[in-house]
Amino acid sequence: MGLNILILGVNGFIGSSLTERILHTQPNWSVYGMDMSQHKLQNCLGHDRFHFIEGDITINKEWIAYHVKKCDIVLPLVAIATPATYISDPIRVFELDFEANLEIIRHCVKHKKRVLFPSTSEVYGMSHDPEFNEETSPLILGPINKERWIYSCSKQLMDRVIYAYGKHQGLQFTLFRPFNWIGPKLDSVMDQKEGSARVLSQFISNILHGKDIQLVNGGEQRRSFTYIDDGIDALMKIIENKNDCASSRIFNIGNPKNDVSIKELAELLVKVIKTYPSHSALAAKTKIVTVDSKDYYGTGYQDTLHRVPSVQNAKQYLDWTPRVDLETGLRKTLDYHLRPQTEDIELA
Ligand code: UGA
């Protein structure tokens, strides 16, 4: 089946990984992609089924309107997704993650296009359920002065708007909720500013730059880390939508078996980097210290202490289960970041 797929934010972690997979495995699918930069797309640019334009979703609105009309499926992946920015620039998070994306959703409604929207594990907030379920778990956020929740709240409102458009105006949609996806190209590990990256990239960056790893509030809080290839497997099944299995549904895409505390993540990362001869000395001298969240993020921060997905829906409807364990995911990510040195070692 031929498909034209529009990906906004195609140079992001998910967009670039998904595009690469599509181009390599689906000879009848084409990708039309927009982004402000292209550095994660080296393996895609120039491909005859990849049509890239450099642009900004808040500016190049005509291109977007035209391509929503022209394509079969739309993935609006542009969003700010680093917690430090939720607190330092909450208005920009709302404007981009909600307002700019709402316009795209409305184009999909108007032109009757299928939209696959990235919701987030963050919508569950501080939900008490031991496993978060798409249909039954309450979504629990903190008070307004805890500005961190503006991202969760913006995404939740968008989930509700999309769901309502689906129910009342026939929008074809699937909402997917990534749970702490990790892998090559997640964030730059060269940026040294604390809070500029998600936790794994931040910790790798700290080690590479000889800085301490900082555990916010002691690092007892837990996350279920999901390797990007597993996530992309799920997205491919959602796009394929065999027998409408993904239509009008919400899917947690996460790995409940990779549920660890942030402290355990730090310790495992140090242990794994020690096995790379080129970087073992750096890892050995890395100190793991504790920092108060007020000092790291500011007073607008509040955290969720556990975040485990139920993946029953994904299993039942998509026939998907995550396969990559955390240590393997870390090694694959490190092979990418430490590659030049790794190659040296292999040759030696
Ligand atoms: C993330 C982001 O909001 C989004 O990328 C995404 O929607 C979602 O969750 C997801 O990926 O599922 P969070 O898991 O809190 O939120 O983001 P990280 O920056 O990866 O932090 C994870 C945990 O590590 C937090 O408890 C944070 O306080 C801690 N941390 C982070 C540290 O202890 N030290 C650091 O240097 C950085």
Short mmCIF file of C-alpha atoms and ligand atoms in Angstrom, two decimals:
data_model
loop_
_atom_site.label_atom_id
_atom_site.label_comp_id
_atom_site.label_asym_id
_atom_site.label_seq_id
_atom_site.Cartn_x
_atom_site.Cartn_y
_atom_site.Cartn_z
CA MET A 1 0.00 0.00 0.00
CA GLY A 2 1.49 3.37 -1.03
CA LEU A 3 1.45 6.03 1.68
CA ASN A 4 2.50 9.65 1.82
CA ILE A 5 3.46 10.53 5.36
CA LEU A 6 3.88 14.08 6.61
CA ILE A 7 6.27 14.44 9.54
CA LEU A 8 6.61 17.85 11.17
CA GLY A 9 9.71 17.94 13.34
CA VAL A 10 11.34 15.33 11.14
CA ASN A 11 14.82 16.12 12.45
CA GLY A 12 13.86 15.27 16.03
CA PHE A 13 14.74 12.08 17.87
CA ILE A 14 11.52 10.28 16.94
CA GLY A 15 11.08 11.92 13.52
CA SER A 16 14.56 11.11 12.26
CA SER A 17 14.52 7.54 13.61
CA LEU A 18 11.09 6.88 12.13
CA THR A 19 12.02 8.35 8.74
CA GLU A 20 15.13 6.20 8.55
CA ARG A 21 13.08 3.07 9.29
CA ILE A 22 10.38 3.96 6.75
CA LEU A 23 12.86 4.62 3.96
CA HIS A 24 14.73 1.38 4.65
CA THR A 25 11.80 -0.98 5.10
CA GLN A 26 8.78 0.36 3.21
CA PRO A 27 9.47 0.77 -0.51
CA ASN A 28 6.01 2.25 -1.17
CA TRP A 29 5.98 4.85 1.57
CA SER A 30 7.20 8.43 1.06
CA VAL A 31 8.01 10.96 3.74
CA TYR A 32 7.43 14.70 3.46
CA GLY A 33 9.29 16.33 6.33
CA MET A 34 9.79 19.79 7.76
CA ASP A 35 12.21 20.92 10.41
CA MET A 36 14.38 23.89 11.29
CA SER A 37 17.55 21.83 11.01
CA GLN A 38 18.69 18.60 9.42
CA HIS A 39 21.70 17.26 11.33
CA LYS A 40 19.99 14.02 12.38
CA LEU A 41 18.93 13.21 8.83
CA GLN A 42 22.27 12.36 7.22
CA ASN A 43 21.04 8.87 6.35
CA CYS A 44 17.84 10.17 4.77
CA LEU A 45 18.66 13.35 2.85
CA GLY A 46 18.92 12.73 -0.87
CA HIS A 47 16.72 9.63 -0.74
CA ASP A 48 14.18 9.71 -3.58
CA ARG A 49 11.25 9.02 -1.23
CA PHE A 50 12.27 11.69 1.26
CA HIS A 51 11.15 15.24 0.60
CA PHE A 52 12.67 17.64 3.11
CA ILE A 53 12.07 21.32 3.57
CA GLU A 54 13.76 23.53 6.12
CA GLY A 55 11.06 25.47 7.92
CA ASP A 56 9.25 26.41 11.10
CA ILE A 57 5.69 25.24 11.82
CA THR A 58 4.81 28.63 13.26
CA ILE A 59 5.87 30.39 10.05
CA ASN A 60 5.56 28.10 7.03
CA LYS A 61 1.83 27.63 7.42
CA GLU A 62 0.94 27.48 3.73
CA TRP A 63 3.39 24.64 3.09
CA ILE A 64 1.83 22.75 5.97
CA ALA A 65 -1.76 23.34 4.85
CA TYR A 66 -0.88 22.16 1.35
CA HIS A 67 0.95 19.06 2.54
CA VAL A 68 -1.70 18.01 5.03
CA LYS A 69 -4.06 18.01 2.06
CA LYS A 70 -1.60 16.11 -0.11
CA CYS A 71 -0.53 13.41 2.39
CA ASP A 72 -2.40 10.44 3.86
CA ILE A 73 -1.07 10.55 7.41
CA VAL A 74 0.20 13.40 9.56
CA LEU A 75 2.63 13.17 12.50
CA PRO A 76 2.98 16.55 14.20
CA LEU A 77 6.09 15.85 16.28
CA VAL A 78 7.24 19.40 16.99
CA ALA A 79 7.37 20.05 20.73
CA ILE A 80 9.56 21.28 23.54
CA ALA A 81 10.15 18.18 25.68
CA THR A 82 12.93 19.06 28.15
CA PRO A 83 11.67 19.58 31.73
CA ALA A 84 14.02 22.49 32.50
CA THR A 85 12.32 24.52 29.74
CA TYR A 86 8.84 23.84 31.18
CA ILE A 87 9.99 25.92 34.13
CA SER A 88 12.21 28.50 32.42
CA ASP A 89 9.85 29.22 29.50
CA PRO A 90 6.38 27.78 30.16
CA ILE A 91 4.62 30.15 27.76
CA ARG A 92 6.73 28.98 24.85
CA VAL A 93 5.89 25.39 25.78
CA PHE A 94 2.17 26.19 25.65
CA GLU A 95 2.46 28.17 22.42
CA LEU A 96 4.41 25.51 20.59
CA ASP A 97 3.22 22.25 22.11
CA PHE A 98 -0.44 23.25 22.22
CA GLU A 99 -1.30 26.29 20.12
CA ALA A 100 0.90 25.64 17.09
CA ASN A 101 -0.09 21.98 17.01
CA LEU A 102 -3.80 22.75 17.34
CA GLU A 103 -3.71 24.49 13.97
CA ILE A 104 -2.30 21.34 12.42
CA ILE A 105 -4.94 19.17 14.07
CA ARG A 106 -7.61 21.45 12.63
CA HIS A 107 -6.15 21.03 9.14
CA CYS A 108 -6.43 17.27 9.65
CA VAL A 109 -10.07 17.63 10.67
CA LYS A 110 -10.80 19.82 7.67
CA HIS A 111 -9.10 17.57 5.14
CA LYS A 112 -10.13 14.30 6.84
CA LYS A 113 -6.56 13.11 7.33
CA ARG A 114 -5.39 10.54 9.80
CA VAL A 115 -3.28 12.06 12.57
CA LEU A 116 -0.84 10.21 14.85
CA PHE A 117 -0.15 12.51 17.76
CA PRO A 118 2.62 12.21 20.34
CA SER A 119 0.99 12.40 23.73
CA THR A 120 3.36 11.65 26.61
CA SER A 121 3.94 9.57 29.70
CA GLU A 122 3.88 12.93 31.48
CA VAL A 123 0.09 13.20 31.14
CA TYR A 124 -0.26 10.69 34.01
CA GLY A 125 1.67 13.10 36.21
CA MET A 126 1.75 11.83 39.79
CA SER A 127 -0.92 9.20 39.21
CA HIS A 128 -1.03 6.68 42.07
CA ASP A 129 -1.62 3.61 39.92
CA PRO A 130 1.29 1.16 40.02
CA GLU A 131 0.94 0.80 36.23
CA PHE A 132 -0.52 3.60 34.14
CA ASN A 133 -3.47 2.51 32.04
CA GLU A 134 -4.71 4.52 29.05
CA GLU A 135 -8.39 4.09 29.88
CA THR A 136 -8.56 3.97 33.65
CA SER A 137 -5.67 5.84 35.29
CA PRO A 138 -6.35 9.28 36.72
CA LEU A 139 -4.11 12.07 35.44
CA ILE A 140 -2.80 13.93 38.50
CA LEU A 141 -0.94 17.23 38.33
CA GLY A 142 0.35 19.58 41.01
CA PRO A 143 -0.61 23.19 41.77
CA ILE A 144 -0.22 26.02 39.24
CA ASN A 145 2.95 27.33 40.89
CA LYS A 146 4.60 24.02 40.00
CA GLU A 147 5.13 25.18 36.43
CA ARG A 148 6.66 21.89 35.37
CA TRP A 149 3.17 20.58 34.72
CA ILE A 150 2.41 23.01 31.89
CA TYR A 151 3.80 20.48 29.41
CA SER A 152 1.71 17.65 30.80
CA CYS A 153 -1.35 19.88 30.92
CA SER A 154 -0.85 21.16 27.34
CA LYS A 155 -0.43 17.62 26.05
CA GLN A 156 -3.41 16.39 28.05
CA LEU A 157 -5.62 19.14 26.67
CA MET A 158 -4.50 18.25 23.16
CA ASP A 159 -5.31 14.58 23.83
CA ARG A 160 -8.79 15.64 24.90
CA VAL A 161 -9.28 17.94 21.91
CA ILE A 162 -8.17 15.24 19.48
CA TYR A 163 -10.36 12.66 21.17
CA ALA A 164 -13.34 15.03 20.95
CA TYR A 165 -12.68 15.77 17.27
CA GLY A 166 -12.57 12.01 16.75
CA LYS A 167 -15.81 11.32 18.56
CA HIS A 168 -17.83 14.29 17.35
CA GLN A 169 -16.37 15.23 13.96
CA GLY A 170 -14.94 11.99 12.64
CA LEU A 171 -11.19 12.76 12.95
CA GLN A 172 -9.15 9.59 12.46
CA PHE A 173 -6.51 9.55 15.17
CA THR A 174 -4.11 7.53 17.26
CA LEU A 175 -2.47 8.95 20.38
CA PHE A 176 0.82 7.37 21.39
CA ARG A 177 2.56 7.95 24.70
CA PRO A 178 6.32 7.44 24.70
CA PHE A 179 7.71 6.44 28.10
CA ASN A 180 11.25 7.81 28.41
CA TRP A 181 12.50 6.69 25.01
CA ILE A 182 16.28 6.59 24.80
CA GLY A 183 18.79 5.99 22.05
CA PRO A 184 21.23 7.65 19.70
CA LYS A 185 20.13 11.16 18.64
CA LEU A 186 17.96 11.74 21.75
CA ASP A 187 19.76 14.94 22.68
CA SER A 188 23.21 16.36 22.10
CA VAL A 189 25.71 15.11 24.67
CA MET A 190 28.07 17.96 23.82
CA ASP A 191 25.92 20.67 25.39
CA GLN A 192 27.28 21.02 28.89
CA LYS A 193 24.47 23.06 30.41
CA GLU A 194 22.66 21.12 33.16
CA GLY A 195 19.01 20.54 32.23
CA SER A 196 19.57 20.98 28.49
CA ALA A 197 18.93 17.27 27.86
CA ARG A 198 16.85 14.36 29.10
CA VAL A 199 18.41 12.40 31.92
CA LEU A 200 20.39 9.75 30.01
CA SER A 201 21.95 12.24 27.60
CA GLN A 202 22.66 14.55 30.52
CA PHE A 203 24.48 11.83 32.44
CA ILE A 204 26.52 10.76 29.38
CA SER A 205 27.44 14.40 28.80
CA ASN A 206 28.49 14.81 32.44
CA ILE A 207 30.78 11.79 32.24
CA LEU A 208 32.31 12.87 28.92
CA HIS A 209 33.01 16.34 30.28
CA GLY A 210 34.45 15.11 33.58
CA LYS A 211 31.58 16.54 35.63
CA ASP A 212 29.69 15.01 38.54
CA ILE A 213 26.43 13.19 37.87
CA GLN A 214 23.75 15.02 39.80
CA LEU A 215 20.86 13.03 41.24
CA VAL A 216 17.93 15.35 41.70
CA ASN A 217 16.53 14.87 45.24
CA GLY A 218 18.63 11.71 45.69
CA GLY A 219 17.55 9.88 42.53
CA GLU A 220 15.03 7.49 44.12
CA GLN A 221 12.40 8.52 41.52
CA ARG A 222 11.84 5.86 38.87
CA ARG A 223 11.37 5.74 35.11
CA SER A 224 10.76 2.92 32.58
CA PHE A 225 13.30 3.47 29.82
CA THR A 226 12.35 2.35 26.33
CA TYR A 227 14.81 1.80 23.52
CA ILE A 228 14.02 3.78 20.37
CA ASP A 229 13.91 0.72 18.06
CA ASP A 230 11.09 -0.73 20.16
CA GLY A 231 9.25 2.58 19.98
CA ILE A 232 9.68 2.76 16.22
CA ASP A 233 8.39 -0.84 15.87
CA ALA A 234 5.20 0.31 17.57
CA LEU A 235 4.90 3.42 15.41
CA MET A 236 5.30 1.36 12.24
CA LYS A 237 2.41 -0.85 13.35
CA ILE A 238 0.33 2.21 14.16
CA ILE A 239 1.00 3.70 10.72
CA GLU A 240 0.21 0.38 9.05
CA ASN A 241 -3.03 0.18 11.03
CA LYS A 242 -3.86 -3.37 9.97
CA ASN A 243 -7.64 -3.96 10.28
CA ASP A 244 -7.94 -0.51 11.86
CA CYS A 245 -6.21 -1.85 14.97
CA ALA A 246 -4.86 1.58 15.96
CA SER A 247 -7.82 3.74 15.00
CA SER A 248 -9.28 5.97 17.74
CA ARG A 249 -7.01 4.39 20.33
CA ILE A 250 -4.41 5.56 22.84
CA PHE A 251 -1.26 3.51 23.36
CA ASN A 252 1.40 3.64 26.04
CA ILE A 253 4.65 2.81 24.29
CA GLY A 254 7.05 1.90 27.05
CA ASN A 255 9.03 -0.91 28.61
CA PRO A 256 7.79 -1.85 32.10
CA LYS A 257 10.71 -4.26 32.51
CA ASN A 258 13.19 -1.37 32.32
CA ASP A 259 11.76 0.32 35.42
CA VAL A 260 14.73 1.64 37.43
CA SER A 261 15.48 4.48 39.79
CA ILE A 262 17.52 7.38 38.43
CA LYS A 263 20.25 6.40 40.88
CA GLU A 264 20.29 2.87 39.44
CA LEU A 265 20.45 4.35 35.94
CA ALA A 266 23.49 6.44 36.91
CA GLU A 267 25.26 3.46 38.47
CA LEU A 268 24.53 1.19 35.52
CA LEU A 269 25.71 3.85 33.06
CA VAL A 270 29.01 4.30 34.89
CA LYS A 271 29.47 0.52 35.00
CA VAL A 272 28.80 0.15 31.27
CA ILE A 273 31.06 3.07 30.26
CA LYS A 274 33.85 1.47 32.28
CA THR A 275 33.78 -1.37 29.73
CA TYR A 276 34.75 1.06 26.92
CA PRO A 277 38.54 1.25 27.24
CA SER A 278 38.62 4.71 25.65
CA HIS A 279 36.34 6.14 28.35
CA SER A 280 36.77 3.83 31.34
CA ALA A 281 39.11 6.25 33.13
CA LEU A 282 36.59 9.08 32.81
CA ALA A 283 33.80 6.84 34.11
CA ALA A 284 35.94 5.63 37.02
CA LYS A 285 36.52 9.13 38.29
CA THR A 286 32.90 10.28 37.91
CA LYS A 287 31.29 11.14 41.20
CA ILE A 288 27.57 10.63 41.75
CA VAL A 289 26.22 13.40 43.98
CA THR A 290 22.82 14.58 45.18
CA VAL A 291 21.31 17.96 44.33
CA ASP A 292 18.16 19.61 45.59
CA SER A 293 15.53 20.06 42.86
CA LYS A 294 15.20 23.77 43.80
CA ASP A 295 18.86 24.27 42.97
CA TYR A 296 18.74 22.19 39.80
CA TYR A 297 15.42 23.24 38.26
CA GLY A 298 14.06 26.03 40.49
CA THR A 299 10.97 26.15 42.70
CA GLY A 300 8.59 25.44 39.82
CA TYR A 301 9.68 21.80 39.77
CA GLN A 302 7.76 18.84 41.07
CA ASP A 303 8.45 15.26 40.13
CA THR A 304 6.67 12.02 39.55
CA LEU A 305 8.20 9.28 41.67
CA HIS A 306 7.17 6.27 39.61
CA ARG A 307 6.15 5.85 35.97
CA VAL A 308 5.41 2.36 34.73
CA PRO A 309 3.30 1.82 31.62
CA SER A 310 0.67 -0.82 31.14
CA VAL A 311 1.40 -2.13 27.65
CA GLN A 312 -1.63 -4.40 27.48
CA ASN A 313 -3.37 -2.29 24.84
CA ALA A 314 -0.29 -2.18 22.64
CA LYS A 315 0.08 -5.93 22.99
CA GLN A 316 -3.55 -6.70 22.31
CA TYR A 317 -4.23 -4.32 19.43
CA LEU A 318 -0.81 -3.84 17.84
CA ASP A 319 0.73 -7.21 18.68
CA TRP A 320 3.70 -5.24 20.09
CA THR A 321 5.93 -5.90 23.06
CA PRO A 322 9.18 -4.13 23.82
CA ARG A 323 12.29 -6.30 23.54
CA VAL A 324 15.41 -4.28 24.32
CA ASP A 325 16.61 -4.47 27.93
CA LEU A 326 18.10 -1.38 29.54
CA GLU A 327 21.75 -2.42 29.46
CA THR A 328 21.53 -3.30 25.76
CA GLY A 329 19.83 0.05 25.10
CA LEU A 330 22.61 1.87 26.94
CA ARG A 331 25.29 0.01 24.99
CA LYS A 332 23.66 0.82 21.65
CA THR A 333 23.39 4.48 22.63
CA LEU A 334 26.99 4.58 23.82
CA ASP A 335 28.25 2.81 20.69
CA TYR A 336 26.83 5.78 18.79
CA HIS A 337 28.24 8.51 21.03
CA LEU A 338 31.62 6.94 21.62
CA ARG A 339 31.90 5.59 18.08
CA PRO A 340 35.18 7.05 16.82
CA GLN A 341 36.99 5.77 19.88
CA THR A 342 35.18 2.43 19.72
CA GLU A 343 36.32 1.96 16.15
CA ASP A 344 39.90 2.75 17.19
CA ILE A 345 39.72 0.08 19.83
CA GLU A 346 38.30 -2.48 17.48
CA LEU A 347 41.12 -1.83 15.03
CA ALA A 348 43.77 -1.95 17.73
C1 UGA B 1 10.28 13.48 30.37
C2 UGA B 1 10.10 14.70 29.51
O1 UGA B 1 9.06 15.50 30.03
C3 UGA B 1 9.73 14.37 28.12
O2 UGA B 1 10.90 14.14 27.37
C4 UGA B 1 8.81 13.21 27.89
O3 UGA B 1 7.54 13.63 27.46
C5 UGA B 1 8.64 12.26 29.02
O4 UGA B 1 9.22 12.58 30.25
C6 UGA B 1 9.17 10.90 28.58
O5 UGA B 1 10.25 10.85 28.00
O6 UGA B 1 8.53 9.90 28.87
P1 UGA B 1 11.29 13.24 32.76
O7 UGA B 1 11.27 11.76 32.74
O8 UGA B 1 11.06 13.85 34.10
O9 UGA B 1 10.27 13.86 31.75
O10 UGA B 1 12.65 13.83 32.15
P2 UGA B 1 14.20 13.60 32.34
O11 UGA B 1 14.82 14.92 32.09
O12 UGA B 1 14.66 12.49 31.48
O13 UGA B 1 14.39 13.25 33.89
C7 UGA B 1 14.15 12.00 34.45
C8 UGA B 1 14.45 12.05 35.93
O14 UGA B 1 15.84 12.24 36.13
C9 UGA B 1 13.78 13.18 36.70
O15 UGA B 1 13.33 12.71 37.94
C10 UGA B 1 14.87 14.21 36.91
O16 UGA B 1 14.71 14.98 38.07
C11 UGA B 1 16.08 13.31 37.02
N1 UGA B 1 17.36 13.97 36.63
C12 UGA B 1 17.49 14.61 35.44
C13 UGA B 1 18.44 13.90 37.50
O17 UGA B 1 18.36 13.31 38.59
N2 UGA B 1 19.62 14.50 37.15
C14 UGA B 1 19.78 15.15 35.98
O18 UGA B 1 20.89 15.67 35.71
C15 UGA B 1 18.68 15.19 35.08
#
